[in-house]
Short mmCIF file of C-alpha atoms in Angstrom, two decimals:
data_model
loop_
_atom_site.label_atom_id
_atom_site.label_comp_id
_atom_site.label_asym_id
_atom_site.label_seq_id
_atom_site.Cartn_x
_atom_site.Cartn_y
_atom_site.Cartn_z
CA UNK A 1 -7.23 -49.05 -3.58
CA UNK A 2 -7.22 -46.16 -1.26
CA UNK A 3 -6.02 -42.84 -3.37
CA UNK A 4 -4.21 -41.18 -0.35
CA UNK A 5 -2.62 -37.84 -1.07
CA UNK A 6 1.29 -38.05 -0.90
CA UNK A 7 3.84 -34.98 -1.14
CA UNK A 8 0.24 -32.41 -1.30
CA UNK A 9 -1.05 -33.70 2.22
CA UNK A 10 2.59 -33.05 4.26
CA UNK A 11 1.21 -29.80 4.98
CA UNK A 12 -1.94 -28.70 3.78
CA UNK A 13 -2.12 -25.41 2.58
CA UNK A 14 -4.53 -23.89 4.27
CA UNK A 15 -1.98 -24.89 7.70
CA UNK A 16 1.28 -23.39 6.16
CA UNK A 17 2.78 -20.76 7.94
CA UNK A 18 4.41 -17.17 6.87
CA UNK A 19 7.00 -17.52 8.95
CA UNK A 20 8.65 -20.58 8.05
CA UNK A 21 7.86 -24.27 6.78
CA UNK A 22 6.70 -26.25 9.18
CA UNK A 23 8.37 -29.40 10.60
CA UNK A 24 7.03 -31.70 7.95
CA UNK A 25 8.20 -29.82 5.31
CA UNK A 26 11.71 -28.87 6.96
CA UNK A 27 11.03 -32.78 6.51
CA UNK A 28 10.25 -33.18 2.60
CA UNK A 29 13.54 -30.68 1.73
CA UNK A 30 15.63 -33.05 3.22
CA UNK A 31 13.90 -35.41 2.15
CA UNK A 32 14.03 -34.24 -1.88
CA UNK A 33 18.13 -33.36 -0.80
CA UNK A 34 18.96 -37.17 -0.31
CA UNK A 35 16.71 -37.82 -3.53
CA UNK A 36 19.30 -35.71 -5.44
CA UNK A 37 22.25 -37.57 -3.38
CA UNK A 38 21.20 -40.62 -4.61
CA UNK A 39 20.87 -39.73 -8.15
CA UNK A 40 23.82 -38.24 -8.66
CA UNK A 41 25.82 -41.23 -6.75
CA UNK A 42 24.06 -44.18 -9.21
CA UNK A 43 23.93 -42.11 -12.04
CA UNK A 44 28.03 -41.89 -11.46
CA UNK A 45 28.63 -45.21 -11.15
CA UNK A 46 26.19 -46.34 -14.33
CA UNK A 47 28.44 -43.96 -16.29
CA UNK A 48 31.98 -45.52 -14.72
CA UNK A 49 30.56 -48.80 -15.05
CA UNK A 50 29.58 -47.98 -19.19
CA UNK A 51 32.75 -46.40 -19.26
CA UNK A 52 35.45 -49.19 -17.49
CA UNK A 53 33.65 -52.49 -18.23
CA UNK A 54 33.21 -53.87 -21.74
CA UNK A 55 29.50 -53.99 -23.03
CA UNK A 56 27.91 -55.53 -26.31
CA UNK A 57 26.28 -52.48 -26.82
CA UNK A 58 27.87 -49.16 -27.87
CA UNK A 59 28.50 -46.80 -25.18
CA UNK A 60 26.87 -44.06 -26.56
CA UNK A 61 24.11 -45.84 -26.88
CA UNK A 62 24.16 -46.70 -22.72
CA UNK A 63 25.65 -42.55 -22.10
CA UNK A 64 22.65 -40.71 -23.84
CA UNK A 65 19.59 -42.26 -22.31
CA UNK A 66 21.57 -41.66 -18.90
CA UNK A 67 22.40 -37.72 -19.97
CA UNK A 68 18.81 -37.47 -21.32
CA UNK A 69 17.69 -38.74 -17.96
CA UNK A 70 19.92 -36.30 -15.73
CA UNK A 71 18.33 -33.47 -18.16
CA UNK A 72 15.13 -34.49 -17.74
CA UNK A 73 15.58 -34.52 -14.01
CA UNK A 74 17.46 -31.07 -13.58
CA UNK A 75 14.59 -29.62 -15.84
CA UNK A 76 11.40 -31.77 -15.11
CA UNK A 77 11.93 -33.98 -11.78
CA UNK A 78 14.22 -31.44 -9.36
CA UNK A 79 10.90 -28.60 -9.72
CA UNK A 80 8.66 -31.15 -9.66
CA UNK A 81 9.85 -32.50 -6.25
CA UNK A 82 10.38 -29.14 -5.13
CA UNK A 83 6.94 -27.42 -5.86
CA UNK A 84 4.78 -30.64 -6.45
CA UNK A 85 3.97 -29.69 -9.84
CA UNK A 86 1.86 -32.84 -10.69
CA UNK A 87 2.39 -32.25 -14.65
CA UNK A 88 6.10 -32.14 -14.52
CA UNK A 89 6.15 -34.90 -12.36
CA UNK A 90 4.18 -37.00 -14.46
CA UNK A 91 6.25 -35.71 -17.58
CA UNK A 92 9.23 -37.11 -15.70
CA UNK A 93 8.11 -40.13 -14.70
CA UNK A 94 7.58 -40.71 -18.76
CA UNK A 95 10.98 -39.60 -19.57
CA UNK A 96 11.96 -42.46 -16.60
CA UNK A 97 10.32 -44.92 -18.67
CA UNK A 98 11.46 -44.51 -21.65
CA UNK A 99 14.39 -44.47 -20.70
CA UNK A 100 14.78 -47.74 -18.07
CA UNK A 101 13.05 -49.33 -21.30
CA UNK A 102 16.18 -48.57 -23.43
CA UNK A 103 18.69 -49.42 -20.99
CA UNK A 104 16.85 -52.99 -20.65
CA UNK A 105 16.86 -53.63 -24.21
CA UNK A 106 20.24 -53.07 -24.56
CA UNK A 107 22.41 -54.06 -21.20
CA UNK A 108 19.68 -55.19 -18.28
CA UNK A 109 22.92 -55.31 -15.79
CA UNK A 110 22.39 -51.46 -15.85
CA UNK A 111 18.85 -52.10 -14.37
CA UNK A 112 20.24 -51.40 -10.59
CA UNK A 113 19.09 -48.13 -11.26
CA UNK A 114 15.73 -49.18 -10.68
CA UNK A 115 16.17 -48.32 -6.81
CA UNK A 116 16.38 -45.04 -7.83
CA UNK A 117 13.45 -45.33 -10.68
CA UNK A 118 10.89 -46.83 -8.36
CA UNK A 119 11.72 -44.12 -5.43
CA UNK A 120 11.72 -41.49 -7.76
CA UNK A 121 7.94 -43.04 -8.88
CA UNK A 122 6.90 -43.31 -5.17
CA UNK A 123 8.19 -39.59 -4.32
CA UNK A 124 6.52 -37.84 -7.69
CA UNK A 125 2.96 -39.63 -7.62
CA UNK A 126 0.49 -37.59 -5.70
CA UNK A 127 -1.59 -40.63 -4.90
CA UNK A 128 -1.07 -44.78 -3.99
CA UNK A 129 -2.90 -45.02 -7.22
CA UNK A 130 -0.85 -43.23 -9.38
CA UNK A 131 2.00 -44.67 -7.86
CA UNK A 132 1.33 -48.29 -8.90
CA UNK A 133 0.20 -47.41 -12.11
CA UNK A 134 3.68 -45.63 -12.90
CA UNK A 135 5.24 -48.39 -10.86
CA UNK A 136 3.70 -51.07 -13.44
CA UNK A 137 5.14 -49.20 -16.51
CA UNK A 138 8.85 -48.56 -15.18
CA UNK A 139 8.22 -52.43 -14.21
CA UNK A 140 7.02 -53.20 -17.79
CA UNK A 141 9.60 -51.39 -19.29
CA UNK A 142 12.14 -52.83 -17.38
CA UNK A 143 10.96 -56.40 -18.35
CA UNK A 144 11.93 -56.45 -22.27
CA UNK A 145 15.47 -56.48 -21.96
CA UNK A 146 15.68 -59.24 -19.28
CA UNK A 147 13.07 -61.18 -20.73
CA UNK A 148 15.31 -61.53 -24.12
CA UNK A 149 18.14 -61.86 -21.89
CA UNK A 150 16.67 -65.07 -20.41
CA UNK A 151 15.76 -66.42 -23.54
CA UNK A 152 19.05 -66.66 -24.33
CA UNK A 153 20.17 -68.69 -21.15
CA UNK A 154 20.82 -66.60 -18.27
CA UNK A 155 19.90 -67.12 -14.57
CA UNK A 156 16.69 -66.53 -13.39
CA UNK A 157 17.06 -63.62 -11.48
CA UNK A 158 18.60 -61.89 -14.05
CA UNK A 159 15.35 -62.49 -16.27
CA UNK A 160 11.48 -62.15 -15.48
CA UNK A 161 12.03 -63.23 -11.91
CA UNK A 162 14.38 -60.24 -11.26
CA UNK A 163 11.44 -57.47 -12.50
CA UNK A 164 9.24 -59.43 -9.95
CA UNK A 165 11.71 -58.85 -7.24
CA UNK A 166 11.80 -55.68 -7.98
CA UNK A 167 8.46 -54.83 -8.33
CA UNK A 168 7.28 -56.46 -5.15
CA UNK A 169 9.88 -54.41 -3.46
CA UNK A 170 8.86 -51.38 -4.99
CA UNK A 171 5.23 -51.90 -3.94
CA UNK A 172 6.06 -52.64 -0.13
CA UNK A 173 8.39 -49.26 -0.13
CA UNK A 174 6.06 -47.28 -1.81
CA UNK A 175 3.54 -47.94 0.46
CA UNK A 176 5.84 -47.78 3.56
CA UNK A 177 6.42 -44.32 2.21
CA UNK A 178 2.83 -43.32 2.06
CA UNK A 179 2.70 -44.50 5.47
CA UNK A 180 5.36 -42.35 6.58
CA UNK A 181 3.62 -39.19 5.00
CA UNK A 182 0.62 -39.86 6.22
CA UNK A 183 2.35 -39.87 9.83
CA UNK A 184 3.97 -36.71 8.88
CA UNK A 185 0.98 -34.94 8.24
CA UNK A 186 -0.87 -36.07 10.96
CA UNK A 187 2.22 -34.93 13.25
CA UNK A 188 2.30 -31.28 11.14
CA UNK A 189 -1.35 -31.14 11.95
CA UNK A 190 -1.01 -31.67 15.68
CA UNK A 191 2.11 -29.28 15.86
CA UNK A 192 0.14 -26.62 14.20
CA UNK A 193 -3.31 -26.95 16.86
CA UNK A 194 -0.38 -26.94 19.13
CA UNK A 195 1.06 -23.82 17.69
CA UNK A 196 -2.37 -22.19 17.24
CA UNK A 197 -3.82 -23.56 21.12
CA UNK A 198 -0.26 -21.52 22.46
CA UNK A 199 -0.76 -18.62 20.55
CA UNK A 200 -4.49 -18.60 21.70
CA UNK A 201 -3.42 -18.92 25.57
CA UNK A 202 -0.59 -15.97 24.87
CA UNK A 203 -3.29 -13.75 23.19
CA UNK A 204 -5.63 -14.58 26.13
CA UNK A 205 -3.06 -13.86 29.04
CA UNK A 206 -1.46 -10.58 27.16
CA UNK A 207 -5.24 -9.34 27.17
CA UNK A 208 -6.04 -10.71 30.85
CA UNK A 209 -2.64 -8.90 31.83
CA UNK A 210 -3.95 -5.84 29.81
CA UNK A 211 -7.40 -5.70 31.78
CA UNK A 212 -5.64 -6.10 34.99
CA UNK A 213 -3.86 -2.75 34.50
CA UNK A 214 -6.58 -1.04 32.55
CA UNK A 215 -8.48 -2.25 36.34
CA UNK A 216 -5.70 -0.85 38.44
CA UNK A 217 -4.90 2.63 36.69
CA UNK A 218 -8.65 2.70 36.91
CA UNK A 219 -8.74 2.16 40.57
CA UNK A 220 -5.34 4.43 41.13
CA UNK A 221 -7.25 7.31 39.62
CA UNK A 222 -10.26 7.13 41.37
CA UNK A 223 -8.55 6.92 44.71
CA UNK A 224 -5.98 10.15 43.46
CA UNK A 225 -7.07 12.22 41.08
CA UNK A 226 -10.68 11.71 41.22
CA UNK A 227 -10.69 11.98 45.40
CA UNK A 228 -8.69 15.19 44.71
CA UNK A 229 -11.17 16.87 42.23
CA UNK A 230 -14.27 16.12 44.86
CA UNK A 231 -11.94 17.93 47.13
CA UNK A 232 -10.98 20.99 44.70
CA UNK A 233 -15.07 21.16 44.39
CA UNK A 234 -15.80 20.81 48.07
CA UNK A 235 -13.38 23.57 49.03
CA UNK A 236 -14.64 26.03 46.07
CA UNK A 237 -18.02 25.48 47.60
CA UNK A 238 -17.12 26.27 50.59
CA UNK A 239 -14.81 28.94 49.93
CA UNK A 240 -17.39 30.97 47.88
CA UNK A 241 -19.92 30.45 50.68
CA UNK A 242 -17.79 32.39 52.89
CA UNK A 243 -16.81 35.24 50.69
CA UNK A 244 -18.41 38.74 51.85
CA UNK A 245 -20.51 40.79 49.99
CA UNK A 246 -19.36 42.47 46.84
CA UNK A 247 -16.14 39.85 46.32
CA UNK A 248 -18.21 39.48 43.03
CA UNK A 249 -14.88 39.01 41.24
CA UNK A 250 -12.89 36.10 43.74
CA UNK A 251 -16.40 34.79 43.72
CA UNK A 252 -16.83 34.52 39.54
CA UNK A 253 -13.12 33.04 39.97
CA UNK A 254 -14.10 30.09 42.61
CA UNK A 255 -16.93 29.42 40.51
CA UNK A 256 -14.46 28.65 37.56
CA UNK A 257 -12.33 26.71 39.36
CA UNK A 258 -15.39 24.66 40.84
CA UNK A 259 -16.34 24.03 36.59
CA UNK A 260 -12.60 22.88 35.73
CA UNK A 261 -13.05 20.68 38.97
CA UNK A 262 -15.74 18.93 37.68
CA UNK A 263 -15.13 18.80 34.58
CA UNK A 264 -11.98 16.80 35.43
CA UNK A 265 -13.98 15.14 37.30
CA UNK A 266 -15.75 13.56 35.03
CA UNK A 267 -13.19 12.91 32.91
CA UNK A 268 -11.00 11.17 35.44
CA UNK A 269 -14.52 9.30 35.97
CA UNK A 270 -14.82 8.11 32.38
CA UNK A 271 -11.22 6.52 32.83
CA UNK A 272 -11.93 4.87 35.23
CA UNK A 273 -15.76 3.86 33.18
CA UNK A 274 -14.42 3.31 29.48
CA UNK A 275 -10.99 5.27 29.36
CA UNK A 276 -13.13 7.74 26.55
CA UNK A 277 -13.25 11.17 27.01
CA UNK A 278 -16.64 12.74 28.53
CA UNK A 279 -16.06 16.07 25.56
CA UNK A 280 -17.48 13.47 23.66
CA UNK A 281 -19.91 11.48 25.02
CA UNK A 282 -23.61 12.81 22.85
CA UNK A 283 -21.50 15.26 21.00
CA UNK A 284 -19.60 15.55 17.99
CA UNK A 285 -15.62 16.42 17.59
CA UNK A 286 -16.38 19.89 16.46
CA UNK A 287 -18.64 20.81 19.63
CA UNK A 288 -15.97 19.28 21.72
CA UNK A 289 -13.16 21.48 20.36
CA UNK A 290 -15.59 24.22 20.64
CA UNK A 291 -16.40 23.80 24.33
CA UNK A 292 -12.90 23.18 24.69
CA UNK A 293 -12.20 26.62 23.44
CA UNK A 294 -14.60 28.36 24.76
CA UNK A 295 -13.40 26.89 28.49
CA UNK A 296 -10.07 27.84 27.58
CA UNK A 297 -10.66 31.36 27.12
CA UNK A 298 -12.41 31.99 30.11
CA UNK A 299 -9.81 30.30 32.06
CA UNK A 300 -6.95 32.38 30.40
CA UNK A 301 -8.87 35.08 29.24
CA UNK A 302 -6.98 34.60 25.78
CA UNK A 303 -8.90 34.95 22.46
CA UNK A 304 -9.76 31.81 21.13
CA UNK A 305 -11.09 30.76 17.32
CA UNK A 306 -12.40 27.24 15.87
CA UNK A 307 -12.48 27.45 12.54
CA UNK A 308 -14.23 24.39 10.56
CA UNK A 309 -14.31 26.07 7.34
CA UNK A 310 -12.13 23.36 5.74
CA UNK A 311 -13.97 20.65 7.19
CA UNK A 312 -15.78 18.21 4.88
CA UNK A 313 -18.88 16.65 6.83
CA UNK A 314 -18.41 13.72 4.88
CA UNK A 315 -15.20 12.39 6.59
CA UNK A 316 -15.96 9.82 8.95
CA UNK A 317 -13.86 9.09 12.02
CA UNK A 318 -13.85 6.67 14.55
CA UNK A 319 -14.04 6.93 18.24
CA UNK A 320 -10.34 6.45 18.71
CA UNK A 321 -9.57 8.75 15.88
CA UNK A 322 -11.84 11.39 17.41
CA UNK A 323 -10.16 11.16 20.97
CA UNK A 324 -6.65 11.60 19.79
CA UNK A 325 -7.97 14.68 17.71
CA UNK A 326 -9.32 15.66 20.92
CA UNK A 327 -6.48 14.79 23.16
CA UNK A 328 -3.83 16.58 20.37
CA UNK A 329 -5.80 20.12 21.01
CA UNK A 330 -5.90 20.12 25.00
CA UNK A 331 -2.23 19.12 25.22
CA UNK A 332 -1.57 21.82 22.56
CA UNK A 333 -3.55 24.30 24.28
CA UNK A 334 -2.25 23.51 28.05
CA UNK A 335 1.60 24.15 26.75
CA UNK A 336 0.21 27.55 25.58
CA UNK A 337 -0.80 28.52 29.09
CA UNK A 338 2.13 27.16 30.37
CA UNK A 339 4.83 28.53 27.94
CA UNK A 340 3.72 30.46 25.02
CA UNK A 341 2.44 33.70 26.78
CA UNK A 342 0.48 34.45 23.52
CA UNK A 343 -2.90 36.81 23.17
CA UNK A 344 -4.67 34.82 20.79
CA UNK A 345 -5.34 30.97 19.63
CA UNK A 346 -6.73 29.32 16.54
CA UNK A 347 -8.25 26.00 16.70
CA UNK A 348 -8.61 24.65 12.72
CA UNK A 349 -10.16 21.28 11.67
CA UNK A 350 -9.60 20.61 8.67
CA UNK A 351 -9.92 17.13 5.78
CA UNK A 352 -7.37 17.15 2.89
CA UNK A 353 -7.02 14.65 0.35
CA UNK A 354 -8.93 12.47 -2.12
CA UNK A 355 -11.25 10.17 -1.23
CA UNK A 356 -9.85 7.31 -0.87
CA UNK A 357 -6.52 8.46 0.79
CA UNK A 358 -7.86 11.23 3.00
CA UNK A 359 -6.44 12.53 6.41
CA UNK A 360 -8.34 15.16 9.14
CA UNK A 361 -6.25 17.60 10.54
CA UNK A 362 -6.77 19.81 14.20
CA UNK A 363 -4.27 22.55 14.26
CA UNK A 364 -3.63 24.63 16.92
CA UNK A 365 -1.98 27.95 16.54
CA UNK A 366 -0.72 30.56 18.66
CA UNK A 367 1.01 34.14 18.25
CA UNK A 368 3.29 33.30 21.71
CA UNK A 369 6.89 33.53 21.53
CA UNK A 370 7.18 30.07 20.07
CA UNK A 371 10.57 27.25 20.48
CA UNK A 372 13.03 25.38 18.91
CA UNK A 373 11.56 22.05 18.55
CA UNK A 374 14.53 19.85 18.30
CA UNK A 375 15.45 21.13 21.73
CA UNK A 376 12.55 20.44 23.63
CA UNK A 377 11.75 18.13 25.75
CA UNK A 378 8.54 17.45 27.57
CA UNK A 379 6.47 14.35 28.39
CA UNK A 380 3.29 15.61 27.22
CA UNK A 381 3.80 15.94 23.71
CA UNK A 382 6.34 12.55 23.36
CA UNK A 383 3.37 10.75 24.90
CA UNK A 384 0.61 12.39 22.53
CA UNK A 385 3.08 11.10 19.56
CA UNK A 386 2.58 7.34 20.46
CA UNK A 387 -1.37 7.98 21.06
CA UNK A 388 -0.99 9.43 17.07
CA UNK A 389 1.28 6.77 16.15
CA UNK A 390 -1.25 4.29 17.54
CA UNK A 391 -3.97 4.70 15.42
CA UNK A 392 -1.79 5.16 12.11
CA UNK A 393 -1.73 9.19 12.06
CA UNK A 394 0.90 11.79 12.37
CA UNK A 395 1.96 14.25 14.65
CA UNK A 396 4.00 17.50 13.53
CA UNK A 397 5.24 20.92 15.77
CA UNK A 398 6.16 23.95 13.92
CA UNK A 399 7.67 26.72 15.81
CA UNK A 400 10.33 29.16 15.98
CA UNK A 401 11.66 31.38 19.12
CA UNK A 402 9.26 34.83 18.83
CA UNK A 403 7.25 33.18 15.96
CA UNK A 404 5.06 31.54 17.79
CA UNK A 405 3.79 27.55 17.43
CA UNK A 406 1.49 25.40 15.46
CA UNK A 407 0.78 21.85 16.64
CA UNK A 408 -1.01 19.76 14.12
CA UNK A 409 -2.51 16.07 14.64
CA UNK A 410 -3.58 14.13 11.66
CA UNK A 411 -5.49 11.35 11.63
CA UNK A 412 -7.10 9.10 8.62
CA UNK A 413 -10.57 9.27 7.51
CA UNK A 414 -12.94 7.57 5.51
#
């Protein structure tokens, strides 16, 4: 006999989801409600038939094995069916026994309550196995009272020939159940490839729908920004070629602009390549911020400082963590040429923190006339924020009006 899995194989476990129970158990809970139903209503009308119609028997000796019973299923049965534990189920199922066993002896009309025994036998056993076997006892139990009771005279039906009935039927329904289940978990299989094949196809279109833009920024800033730099270079070129002699200084200043051309250049190129920044392509964050520096201060003419002397070489970053270091010190430092009218910067990098819950720090600091942060408003540092946010760092401005302003980007580091 086949030992198919019953209440276990609704939903394997390996298949069940976070976010809910799936269909098949939404199933088994309504399932295990009408279980409870259906006790309570028999149970009731055992005890109102004990109590209104006149037995041989005493009545307390019909009540307690029907209290022990409702006991044994608020404390054994009700968690068994709820969280399949196969030990109180099977502890259960003994108490059942016992108890149909008594009732026989002593007043077999009470045996109707063996539709709810053998459901209760087909719904707790986790395999068709298990199922007879407990099926057999409850049927064995049952059989003393009825077998006495026929000895004495009574109809058939009422004697061996009624367990038989009874049996048989509990064999065809507990095997109609397992049927069921098994359909049940072949159906919460399917939903869940379902579920799983649709979640693929949404991952796969959200990241086709992401390359498609990542491919059209790309192509709007090659035909804008990167057209316009070629042209910023061109006209330098050409500009410097037709400067007299001695314009040593206008000359110095075209061949700046013609570096910040290119260099934008390039880095409107590597958006369009890999969307990384070219500071760091064969170079390390620290020789990034310092060309980045040393660029800014012959563009402003403004003393600038990297200091690394709280760096600890052995903080790893990666890439992403590096460019939004990166990015966090040339937004910092354009809003001091634009606003700050200071006469000196300071660049730190920094790692603070034990080991295993270590950040790295850039600041940027300058002696300008500073702000009042919760008043101001400005694209470039709201969109810096999410670019921190995004790879689980922080993001904090500290400045006051004539105190100047220190930006600081942390990320984490390993």
């Amino acid at each position: 006999m086949s030992d198919c899995p019953t209440r276990a194989a609704v939903v394997p476990p390996d298949e069940e989801d976070d976010g809910g129970p799936p269909l098949s158990e939404r199933g088994w809970r309504m399932t295990v409600l009408g279980l409870h139903v259906v006790f309570a209503l028999l149970v009731t009308i055992a005890v109102v038939t004990i109590a209104l119609s006149p037995f041989e028997a005493p009545r307390a000796v019909l009540l307690v094995p029907l209290g022990v019973l409702a006991v044994a299923y608020a404390l054994l049965g009700t968690p068994a069916l709820v969280s399949r534990d196969e030990r109180r189920a099977n502890a259960y199922l003994a108490v059942l026994v016992l108890v149909f066993g008594v009732l026989a002896w002593f007043e077999p009309s009470l045996l109707f309550l063996l539709f709810l025994g053998y459901a209760q036998v087909w719904f707790l056993s986790e395999t068709v196995t298990r199922g007879v076997l407990w099926t057999l006892a409850l049927a064995t139990a049952s059989t003393v009272g009825p077998f006495v009771s026929w000895t004495r005279g009574d109809e058939p039906l009422s004697g061996p020939a009624q367990t038989l009935v009874g049996l048989t039927f509990s064999l065809a329904m507990g095997f109609w159940i397992f049927q069921v289940l098994e359909q049940s978990r072949q159906r919460a299989l399917l939903i869940r490839a379902l579920e799983r094949t649709r979640a693929e196809l949404a991952t796969a279109e959200r990241e086709r729908g992401v390359l498609a833009e990542r491919e059209r920024l790309a192509r709007e800033v090659h035909d804008t920004l990167a057209q316009g730099y070629t042209s910023i270079v061109v006209l330098a070129q050409t500009a410097a070629a037709r400067l007299p002699e001695g314009a040593d200084a206008a000359r110095d200043r075209l061949a700046l602009i013609e570096e910040v051309a290119r260099d934008n250049l390039q880095e409107a190129r590597a958006v369009v390549a890999a969307f990384a920044p070219v500071a760091l392509e064969g170079s390390t964050l620290v020789e990034a911020l310092e060309r980045l520096a040393e660029r800014f201060g012959r563009e402003t003419g403004l003393a600038v400082r990297v200091d690394t002397a709280a760096l600890d070489g052995g903080v790893a970053l990666r890439r992403d963590e590096e460019v939004v270091l990166l990015r966090g010190a040339q937004e910092a430092l354009t809003n001091v040429r634009r606003h700050a009218d200071a006469s000196s910067v300071a660049i730190r990098i920094s790692a603070v923190g034990e080991r295993d819950a270590r950040h790295v720090s850039v600041h940027v600091e300058d002696d300008g006339v500073g702000f009042d942060p919760s008043r101001a408003q400005g694209a470039g540092l709201d969109g810096l924020r999410g670019r921190v946010a995004s790879v689980g760092g922080e993001m904090d401005v500290a400045s006051s009006p004539g105190a100047g302003t220190r930006v600081t980007v942390r990320v984490p580091g390993s």
